[in-house]
Short mmCIF file of C-alpha atoms in Angstrom, two decimals:
data_model
loop_
_atom_site.label_atom_id
_atom_site.label_comp_id
_atom_site.label_asym_id
_atom_site.label_seq_id
_atom_site.Cartn_x
_atom_site.Cartn_y
_atom_site.Cartn_z
CA MET A 250 -62.60 29.34 -8.57
CA CYS A 251 -59.09 28.44 -9.79
CA ARG A 252 -58.97 25.18 -11.72
CA TYR A 253 -56.11 22.68 -11.26
CA LYS A 254 -54.88 23.08 -14.82
CA ASP A 255 -54.75 26.87 -14.44
CA VAL A 256 -51.82 26.51 -12.02
CA GLY A 257 -50.15 23.60 -13.84
CA ILE A 258 -51.47 20.72 -11.74
CA PRO A 259 -52.73 17.72 -13.77
CA PHE A 260 -56.30 16.72 -12.98
CA PRO A 261 -57.43 14.43 -11.56
CA LEU A 262 -54.68 13.88 -9.00
CA GLY A 263 -53.38 10.41 -8.28
CA MET A 264 -52.90 7.56 -10.73
CA VAL A 265 -53.45 8.55 -14.33
CA GLY A 266 -52.42 6.18 -17.04
CA GLY A 267 -50.24 4.25 -14.58
CA CYS A 268 -48.27 7.38 -13.56
CA LYS A 269 -48.26 8.73 -10.01
CA ARG A 270 -48.27 12.52 -9.82
CA LYS A 271 -47.28 14.77 -6.90
CA VAL A 272 -47.17 18.46 -6.27
CA VAL A 273 -43.91 19.89 -4.78
CA LEU A 274 -43.73 23.42 -3.42
CA THR A 275 -40.97 25.41 -1.74
CA THR A 276 -41.41 28.08 0.88
CA GLN A 277 -39.41 29.92 3.55
CA LEU A 278 -42.48 30.02 5.80
CA ILE A 279 -43.44 26.75 7.49
CA ASN A 280 -47.03 27.88 8.13
CA VAL A 281 -47.51 27.87 4.36
CA CYS A 282 -47.14 24.09 4.54
CA GLY A 283 -50.06 23.92 6.92
CA LYS A 284 -52.25 26.10 4.73
CA MET A 285 -51.43 23.92 1.69
CA GLU A 286 -52.03 20.72 3.69
CA VAL A 287 -48.55 19.41 2.89
CA ARG A 288 -48.26 15.72 3.71
CA LYS A 289 -44.47 15.57 4.06
CA LYS A 290 -42.06 18.41 4.92
CA ILE A 291 -38.38 18.26 3.86
CA LYS A 292 -36.08 20.87 5.36
CA VAL A 293 -33.51 22.06 2.83
CA LYS A 294 -30.18 22.55 4.62
CA CYS A 295 -27.29 24.80 3.62
CA LEU A 296 -24.79 23.32 1.24
CA ASN A 297 -21.65 21.56 2.38
CA ASP A 298 -18.19 22.75 1.34
CA ASP A 299 -18.04 20.75 -1.91
CA GLU A 300 -21.59 21.66 -2.97
CA ALA A 301 -21.01 25.33 -2.15
CA TRP A 302 -17.80 25.36 -4.21
CA SER A 303 -19.55 23.78 -7.20
CA LEU A 304 -22.42 26.26 -7.14
CA PHE A 305 -20.17 29.26 -6.65
CA LEU A 306 -17.80 28.15 -9.42
CA GLU A 307 -20.74 27.76 -11.76
CA LYS A 308 -21.81 31.35 -11.15
CA VAL A 309 -18.41 33.06 -11.06
CA GLY A 310 -16.95 31.16 -14.03
CA GLU A 311 -13.84 29.04 -14.42
CA GLU A 312 -12.15 31.82 -16.39
CA THR A 313 -12.26 34.24 -13.47
CA ILE A 314 -11.21 31.61 -10.90
CA SER A 315 -8.19 30.61 -12.94
CA SER A 316 -7.19 34.19 -13.88
CA HIS A 317 -4.76 34.48 -10.95
CA PRO A 318 -3.11 31.83 -8.72
CA LEU A 319 -4.40 33.54 -5.48
CA ILE A 320 -8.02 33.71 -6.52
CA PRO A 321 -9.05 30.09 -5.82
CA ARG A 322 -7.88 30.39 -2.19
CA LEU A 323 -9.61 33.78 -1.81
CA ALA A 324 -12.78 32.41 -3.39
CA LYS A 325 -12.92 29.70 -0.75
CA ASP A 326 -12.64 32.40 1.91
CA VAL A 327 -15.60 34.18 0.36
CA ILE A 328 -17.57 30.92 0.32
CA LYS A 329 -16.75 30.34 3.99
CA GLU A 330 -18.26 33.70 4.92
CA LEU A 331 -21.52 32.77 3.11
CA GLU A 332 -21.92 29.53 5.14
CA GLY A 333 -23.42 27.46 2.34
CA LEU A 334 -26.49 29.64 1.77
CA PRO A 335 -27.42 28.98 -1.94
CA LEU A 336 -28.99 32.37 -2.59
CA ALA A 337 -25.95 34.25 -1.26
CA LEU A 338 -23.56 31.97 -3.21
CA ILE A 339 -25.45 32.62 -6.46
CA THR A 340 -25.72 36.41 -6.14
CA THR A 341 -22.18 36.86 -4.82
CA GLY A 342 -20.78 34.51 -7.47
CA ARG A 343 -22.43 36.60 -10.18
CA ALA A 344 -21.08 39.82 -8.60
CA MET A 345 -17.53 38.45 -8.67
CA TYR A 346 -17.83 37.25 -12.29
CA ASP A 347 -15.49 39.94 -13.68
CA LYS A 348 -13.11 40.30 -10.70
CA GLU A 349 -9.69 39.07 -11.84
CA ASP A 350 -7.55 41.10 -9.43
CA PRO A 351 -6.85 39.32 -6.05
CA ARG A 352 -7.15 42.70 -4.30
CA GLU A 353 -10.78 42.91 -5.35
CA TRP A 354 -11.41 39.51 -3.83
CA GLN A 355 -9.67 40.47 -0.61
CA HIS A 356 -11.78 43.68 -0.49
CA ALA A 357 -14.89 41.54 -0.84
CA ILE A 358 -13.75 39.33 2.05
CA ASP A 359 -13.12 42.42 4.18
CA LEU A 360 -16.61 43.70 3.45
CA LEU A 361 -18.20 40.32 4.25
CA LYS A 362 -16.43 40.26 7.62
CA LYS A 363 -17.99 43.65 8.33
CA SER A 364 -21.51 42.40 7.46
CA ARG A 365 -21.62 44.41 4.24
CA LEU A 366 -22.70 41.83 1.72
CA ASP A 367 -24.87 44.40 -0.06
CA GLU A 368 -21.69 46.29 -1.08
CA VAL A 369 -20.10 43.08 -2.42
CA GLU A 370 -23.12 42.44 -4.58
CA HIS A 371 -23.47 46.10 -5.64
CA SER A 372 -27.13 45.79 -4.61
CA ARG A 373 -27.72 49.52 -5.01
CA GLU A 374 -27.46 48.88 -8.75
CA ASP A 375 -29.78 45.82 -8.71
CA GLN A 376 -31.66 46.00 -5.42
CA GLU A 377 -34.37 43.50 -6.31
CA GLY A 378 -31.76 40.89 -7.29
CA SER A 379 -29.72 41.19 -4.09
CA THR A 380 -29.51 38.56 -1.41
CA PHE A 381 -30.80 40.90 1.33
CA TYR A 382 -33.74 42.11 -0.75
CA ARG A 383 -34.87 38.59 -1.45
CA LEU A 384 -34.31 37.23 2.04
CA LYS A 385 -36.12 40.26 3.45
CA PHE A 386 -39.37 38.66 2.25
CA SER A 387 -39.40 36.45 5.36
CA TYR A 388 -38.74 39.44 7.61
CA ASP A 389 -41.44 41.57 5.95
CA ASN A 390 -43.99 38.75 6.32
CA LEU A 391 -43.56 38.29 10.03
CA ARG A 392 -46.89 38.74 11.74
CA SER A 393 -46.05 41.77 13.90
CA ASP A 394 -43.64 44.65 14.47
CA THR A 395 -42.71 43.03 17.75
CA LEU A 396 -41.44 39.90 15.92
CA ARG A 397 -39.52 42.07 13.51
CA GLU A 398 -37.88 43.93 16.40
CA CYS A 399 -37.02 40.65 18.09
CA PHE A 400 -35.41 39.32 14.92
CA LEU A 401 -33.31 42.47 14.44
CA SER A 402 -32.12 42.32 18.04
CA CYS A 403 -30.71 38.81 17.49
CA SER A 404 -27.99 40.38 15.33
CA MET A 405 -26.54 42.18 18.40
CA TRP A 406 -24.60 39.07 19.38
CA PRO A 407 -21.40 37.99 17.59
CA GLU A 408 -21.63 35.86 14.47
CA ASP A 409 -21.67 32.06 14.84
CA TRP A 410 -22.76 32.27 18.48
CA LEU A 411 -25.23 29.81 20.01
CA ILE A 412 -27.35 31.81 22.43
CA LYS A 413 -29.51 30.43 25.21
CA LYS A 414 -33.16 31.15 24.51
CA GLU A 415 -33.56 32.64 27.99
CA LYS A 416 -30.89 35.20 27.17
CA PHE A 417 -32.84 36.41 24.18
CA ILE A 418 -36.04 36.54 26.26
CA GLU A 419 -34.38 38.60 28.98
CA CYS A 420 -33.06 40.96 26.33
CA TRP A 421 -36.48 41.35 24.77
CA MET A 422 -38.02 42.14 28.15
CA GLY A 423 -35.31 44.71 28.79
CA LEU A 424 -35.80 46.33 25.39
CA GLY A 425 -39.55 46.53 25.94
CA PHE A 426 -40.61 44.03 23.28
CA ILE A 427 -42.38 41.84 25.89
CA LYS A 428 -44.48 44.16 28.01
CA GLU A 429 -47.80 42.81 29.12
CA PHE A 430 -47.51 40.11 31.80
CA ASP A 431 -48.72 39.55 35.29
CA TYR A 432 -46.12 36.95 36.25
CA ILE A 433 -42.57 36.51 35.00
CA SER A 434 -43.47 33.03 33.79
CA GLU A 435 -45.94 34.61 31.33
CA ALA A 436 -43.14 36.76 29.89
CA TYR A 437 -40.94 33.70 29.37
CA ASN A 438 -43.77 31.79 27.74
CA THR A 439 -44.34 34.71 25.40
CA GLY A 440 -40.64 34.85 24.62
CA HIS A 441 -40.45 31.13 23.76
CA THR A 442 -43.47 31.54 21.50
CA LEU A 443 -41.77 34.43 19.64
CA ILE A 444 -38.67 32.32 19.20
CA ARG A 445 -40.75 29.51 17.70
CA TYR A 446 -42.23 31.94 15.17
CA LEU A 447 -38.74 33.04 14.09
CA ILE A 448 -37.63 29.42 13.78
CA ARG A 449 -40.67 28.51 11.68
CA ALA A 450 -39.93 31.51 9.42
CA SER A 451 -36.39 30.09 8.90
CA LEU A 452 -34.87 33.18 10.50
CA LEU A 453 -33.32 31.33 13.45
CA GLU A 454 -31.72 27.88 13.70
CA GLU A 455 -32.38 25.72 16.74
CA ASN A 456 -30.10 23.50 18.82
CA GLU A 457 -32.75 21.55 20.67
CA VAL A 458 -30.29 19.61 22.83
CA TYR A 459 -29.00 22.68 24.65
CA ASP A 460 -32.11 24.89 24.23
CA GLU A 461 -30.12 27.33 22.11
CA VAL A 462 -30.57 29.22 18.86
CA ARG A 463 -28.26 30.82 16.36
CA MET A 464 -28.57 33.15 13.43
CA HIS A 465 -27.04 32.33 10.06
CA ASP A 466 -24.28 34.82 9.25
CA VAL A 467 -25.96 36.05 6.10
CA LEU A 468 -29.26 36.54 7.93
CA ARG A 469 -27.41 38.39 10.67
CA ASP A 470 -25.79 40.61 8.05
CA MET A 471 -29.25 41.23 6.60
CA ALA A 472 -30.66 42.10 10.01
CA LEU A 473 -27.89 44.68 10.54
CA TRP A 474 -28.51 46.03 7.05
CA ILE A 475 -32.18 46.56 7.91
CA ALA A 476 -31.27 48.11 11.29
CA HIS A 477 -28.96 50.51 9.38
CA ASP A 478 -31.97 51.77 7.36
CA ASN A 479 -31.18 49.41 4.50
CA GLY A 480 -27.50 50.29 4.67
CA LYS A 481 -27.95 54.06 4.63
CA ASN A 482 -26.99 54.75 8.27
CA LYS A 483 -24.09 52.51 9.27
CA ASN A 484 -23.55 54.32 12.59
CA LYS A 485 -27.04 53.52 13.92
CA TRP A 486 -26.09 50.12 15.37
CA ILE A 487 -22.40 49.50 16.08
CA VAL A 488 -21.11 45.93 16.49
CA PHE A 489 -17.41 45.81 17.25
CA ARG A 490 -15.24 42.66 17.47
CA ASP A 491 -12.17 43.86 19.35
CA GLU A 492 -11.74 47.41 20.62
CA ALA A 493 -14.30 50.03 21.54
CA PRO A 494 -14.82 52.79 19.00
CA ARG A 495 -12.60 55.79 19.78
CA ASP A 496 -14.49 58.19 17.57
CA GLU A 497 -16.60 60.25 19.96
CA GLU A 498 -19.06 61.08 17.15
CA ILE A 499 -19.97 57.38 16.98
CA TRP A 500 -20.81 57.30 20.65
CA HIS A 501 -23.13 60.29 20.24
CA LYS A 502 -24.85 59.20 17.02
CA ALA A 503 -25.28 55.49 17.55
CA GLU A 504 -28.51 54.11 19.09
CA ARG A 505 -27.04 50.76 20.02
CA ILE A 506 -23.43 49.69 20.60
CA MET A 507 -22.48 46.03 21.11
CA LEU A 508 -19.02 45.06 22.34
CA ILE A 509 -19.51 41.47 23.39
CA ASN A 510 -16.51 39.20 24.01
CA SER A 511 -14.05 41.89 22.91
CA LYS A 512 -10.64 42.85 24.29
CA ILE A 513 -11.41 46.20 25.91
CA LYS A 514 -9.71 46.92 29.25
CA GLU A 515 -11.35 50.25 30.05
CA PHE A 516 -14.27 52.32 28.96
CA PRO A 517 -13.26 54.88 26.31
CA ARG A 518 -13.13 58.58 27.08
CA ILE A 519 -16.22 60.42 25.88
CA ALA A 520 -16.72 64.18 25.94
CA ALA A 521 -19.29 65.25 28.46
CA THR A 522 -22.06 66.35 26.08
CA PRO A 523 -25.01 64.37 27.45
CA SER A 524 -27.63 66.36 25.50
CA SER A 525 -26.35 64.96 22.20
CA SER A 526 -26.32 61.30 23.23
CA LYS A 527 -28.72 58.99 21.39
CA LEU A 528 -27.33 55.75 22.74
CA THR A 529 -30.09 53.68 24.40
CA THR A 530 -28.50 50.19 24.37
CA LEU A 531 -24.96 49.24 25.42
CA MET A 532 -23.86 45.61 25.63
CA LEU A 533 -20.43 45.01 27.19
CA SER A 534 -20.83 41.41 28.33
CA ARG A 535 -17.95 38.87 28.34
CA ASN A 536 -15.20 41.50 28.42
CA TYR A 537 -12.92 39.62 30.76
CA ASN A 538 -10.33 42.38 30.89
CA LEU A 539 -12.82 45.01 31.97
CA THR A 540 -12.52 45.57 35.71
CA ALA A 541 -14.01 49.04 36.14
CA LEU A 542 -15.92 51.83 34.40
CA GLY A 543 -14.77 55.43 34.31
CA ASP A 544 -16.80 58.60 34.78
CA ASN A 545 -17.26 58.80 31.01
CA ILE A 546 -20.18 56.41 30.98
CA GLY A 547 -22.16 59.03 32.86
CA ALA A 548 -22.37 61.07 29.65
CA LEU A 549 -24.63 58.41 28.10
CA VAL A 550 -27.74 59.74 29.81
CA ALA A 551 -30.16 58.22 27.26
CA LEU A 552 -29.17 54.65 28.14
CA THR A 553 -32.11 52.39 28.98
CA TYR A 554 -30.38 49.00 28.55
CA LEU A 555 -26.94 48.16 29.99
CA ASP A 556 -25.44 44.65 30.03
CA LEU A 557 -22.17 44.29 31.97
CA SER A 558 -22.47 40.55 32.65
CA ASN A 559 -19.47 38.25 32.78
CA CYS A 560 -16.80 40.94 33.07
CA ARG A 561 -14.28 41.31 35.90
CA ILE A 562 -15.84 44.31 37.67
CA ILE A 563 -14.85 44.11 41.32
CA HIS A 564 -17.03 46.95 42.69
CA PHE A 565 -20.48 48.11 41.78
CA PRO A 566 -19.84 50.94 39.28
CA LYS A 567 -21.30 53.97 41.02
CA GLU A 568 -20.91 55.98 37.80
CA VAL A 569 -23.79 53.96 36.40
CA CYS A 570 -26.14 55.25 39.09
CA GLY A 571 -26.36 58.57 37.29
CA LEU A 572 -28.04 56.89 34.37
CA VAL A 573 -31.53 57.36 35.76
CA GLN A 574 -33.29 56.36 32.48
CA LEU A 575 -32.07 52.74 32.84
CA ARG A 576 -34.77 50.09 32.61
CA TYR A 577 -32.46 47.04 32.40
CA LEU A 578 -29.18 46.44 34.25
CA ASN A 579 -27.35 43.10 34.17
CA LEU A 580 -24.22 42.66 36.32
CA THR A 581 -24.25 38.85 36.42
CA ASN A 582 -21.03 37.04 37.26
CA ASN A 583 -18.98 40.00 38.50
CA GLU A 584 -17.37 40.10 41.97
CA MET A 585 -19.11 42.87 43.90
CA PRO A 586 -19.28 42.55 47.72
CA SER A 587 -21.89 45.28 48.17
CA LEU A 588 -24.46 47.52 46.50
CA PRO A 589 -24.16 51.31 46.87
CA VAL A 590 -26.71 53.66 48.39
CA GLU A 591 -26.82 55.47 45.03
CA LEU A 592 -28.59 52.42 43.55
CA GLY A 593 -31.84 53.88 44.93
CA SER A 594 -31.73 56.55 42.19
CA PHE A 595 -32.89 54.00 39.57
CA VAL A 596 -36.52 55.05 39.70
CA ASN A 597 -37.20 53.70 36.18
CA LEU A 598 -35.33 50.40 36.57
CA LYS A 599 -37.54 47.42 35.71
CA PHE A 600 -35.00 44.53 35.52
CA LEU A 601 -32.06 44.18 37.91
CA ILE A 602 -30.06 41.01 37.37
CA LEU A 603 -27.30 40.32 39.89
CA ARG A 604 -26.66 36.55 39.63
CA ASP A 605 -23.38 35.20 40.94
CA THR A 606 -22.04 38.56 42.15
CA GLY A 607 -21.09 37.56 45.70
CA ILE A 608 -23.03 40.47 47.22
CA HIS A 609 -23.27 40.32 50.99
CA THR A 610 -24.10 43.95 51.81
CA ILE A 611 -27.16 45.96 50.72
CA PRO A 612 -27.79 49.37 52.36
CA GLN A 613 -31.10 49.41 54.13
CA GLY A 614 -33.90 51.07 52.21
CA VAL A 615 -32.24 50.88 48.77
CA ILE A 616 -34.35 48.07 47.36
CA ALA A 617 -37.59 49.72 48.55
CA LYS A 618 -36.80 52.77 46.40
CA LEU A 619 -36.83 50.79 43.13
CA LYS A 620 -40.56 51.29 42.69
CA SER A 621 -40.61 50.33 38.96
CA LEU A 622 -38.81 46.99 39.51
CA GLN A 623 -40.46 44.02 37.81
CA LEU A 624 -37.68 41.48 38.09
CA LEU A 625 -34.99 41.17 40.77
CA ASP A 626 -32.61 38.22 40.31
CA LEU A 627 -30.24 37.59 43.21
CA TYR A 628 -29.59 33.95 42.31
CA HIS A 629 -26.51 32.30 43.86
CA ASN A 630 -25.21 35.08 46.10
CA TRP A 631 -24.00 34.85 49.68
CA ARG A 632 -22.16 31.69 48.84
CA SER A 633 -20.50 31.49 52.24
CA ILE A 634 -21.44 32.78 55.68
CA ASP A 635 -19.09 35.50 56.80
CA GLU A 636 -18.92 37.95 59.65
CA ASN A 637 -19.26 40.90 57.26
CA LEU A 638 -22.90 40.01 56.36
CA THR A 639 -24.87 43.10 57.26
CA TYR A 640 -28.29 42.65 55.76
CA LEU A 641 -30.91 40.57 57.42
CA ALA A 642 -33.33 38.46 55.35
CA SER A 643 -36.28 39.90 57.17
CA GLN A 644 -35.28 43.43 56.18
CA LEU A 645 -35.01 42.52 52.53
CA LEU A 646 -38.40 40.80 52.57
CA GLU A 647 -40.01 43.90 54.11
CA GLU A 648 -38.62 46.03 51.36
CA LEU A 649 -39.72 43.63 48.66
CA GLU A 650 -43.30 43.98 49.95
CA CYS A 651 -43.07 47.71 49.01
CA LEU A 652 -42.46 46.87 45.32
CA ASN A 653 -45.96 46.74 43.88
CA ASN A 654 -44.73 46.09 40.32
CA LEU A 655 -42.49 43.14 41.22
CA LYS A 656 -43.44 40.12 39.10
CA GLY A 657 -40.37 37.91 39.37
CA LEU A 658 -37.87 37.24 42.11
CA GLY A 659 -34.82 35.00 41.84
CA ILE A 660 -34.04 34.07 45.45
CA CYS A 661 -34.03 31.23 47.94
CA ILE A 662 -34.15 32.07 51.62
CA GLY A 663 -32.47 29.70 54.03
CA ASP A 664 -32.69 29.75 57.83
CA THR A 665 -33.28 33.42 58.72
CA SER A 666 -32.09 32.81 62.27
CA GLN A 667 -28.57 32.67 60.84
CA HIS A 668 -29.03 36.33 59.71
CA HIS A 669 -28.06 35.66 56.16
CA LEU A 670 -29.53 34.79 52.82
CA ASP A 671 -28.69 31.45 51.26
CA TYR A 672 -29.43 31.75 47.52
CA GLN A 673 -29.84 28.37 45.89
CA SER A 674 -32.05 28.84 42.86
CA GLY A 675 -33.35 31.58 40.67
CA GLY A 676 -36.98 31.23 39.86
CA SER A 677 -40.04 33.36 39.66
CA ALA A 678 -41.96 34.22 42.73
#
């Protein structure tokens, strides 16, 4: 048995010679506090601007900072990208110790903006001393591969974003990380539990007021680095800020492409070589200039996850119906008056989310063909009664009865004698 003095703890504990003694430990994993029976937990926050500057200056050296008039301003831009994370400030400061040319500093800033901190720190030369390598301890010690996959997927959203927890949970269901559940409420409970694990491991930050979470920029960069096979395959996951990648090779080699809140107006042209496509996940949400998809998207036959929420698509994109491997399709908050007959080809679709789409026409028999469907969300459609309504509530309910795998339904049925559906809330059925 280990004795107190063997680990540097005076014995006996408590008052000795009039002195009170305490043991202080630090950890990235909150469950360690429970195992060590910690009496008081103190969360160490990231440094503020002044503290971050002092720490960074200490590591980079006054001589380097004062070597050129532009470097102090550039150094503050570097610090801003690191968001007060002490470990990143220390390792990056040491890496910039001998950089006295402003162009080297600007290059470092460019790399940081592209989530390539490992290249700034030259971590290939000193891998064990790099920020990513040391932060990866928390990732490696997560209790399951599912948690690790969930953490990596959080990096698919833009930096500095606060994301609703339910959005993460829907994503994890669509990506297949949450599989075993009898009711949709079970899936959401599982998702919230997974989020709590990531928060306790200091891998996510929580905004309790709005039920949101965010990922620190450096942790997001680390997640992308891991997803890129520790930086060796940068085309595996593509996260673009503004325009869609024009290089066709990227579209055929990437496994996930995320273009959230960008400025794209149309889907890029892709050569019709479906057999070479590896892309399984495509996120195009919040592209407010995107009103339609071209035939090119049909070349992405391996797609299983497609998020087109919050765009400006005015008709259901029939080109998507050729993507028969889709398991998740989200078209929330687009203006689409009707669903096409071709929708029935989605034999593998498990999650169909059509909130706030204004749909008032569904061809008879289409819903009944979606045999794999587990969640159908039609929240807040049919916002006004109109003479063009062509689908009776009774018909929809009959078709829903044919879906043996359906576990969640977002719908509220009003007076069926009015021959319309009045959607008021989206819950599980």
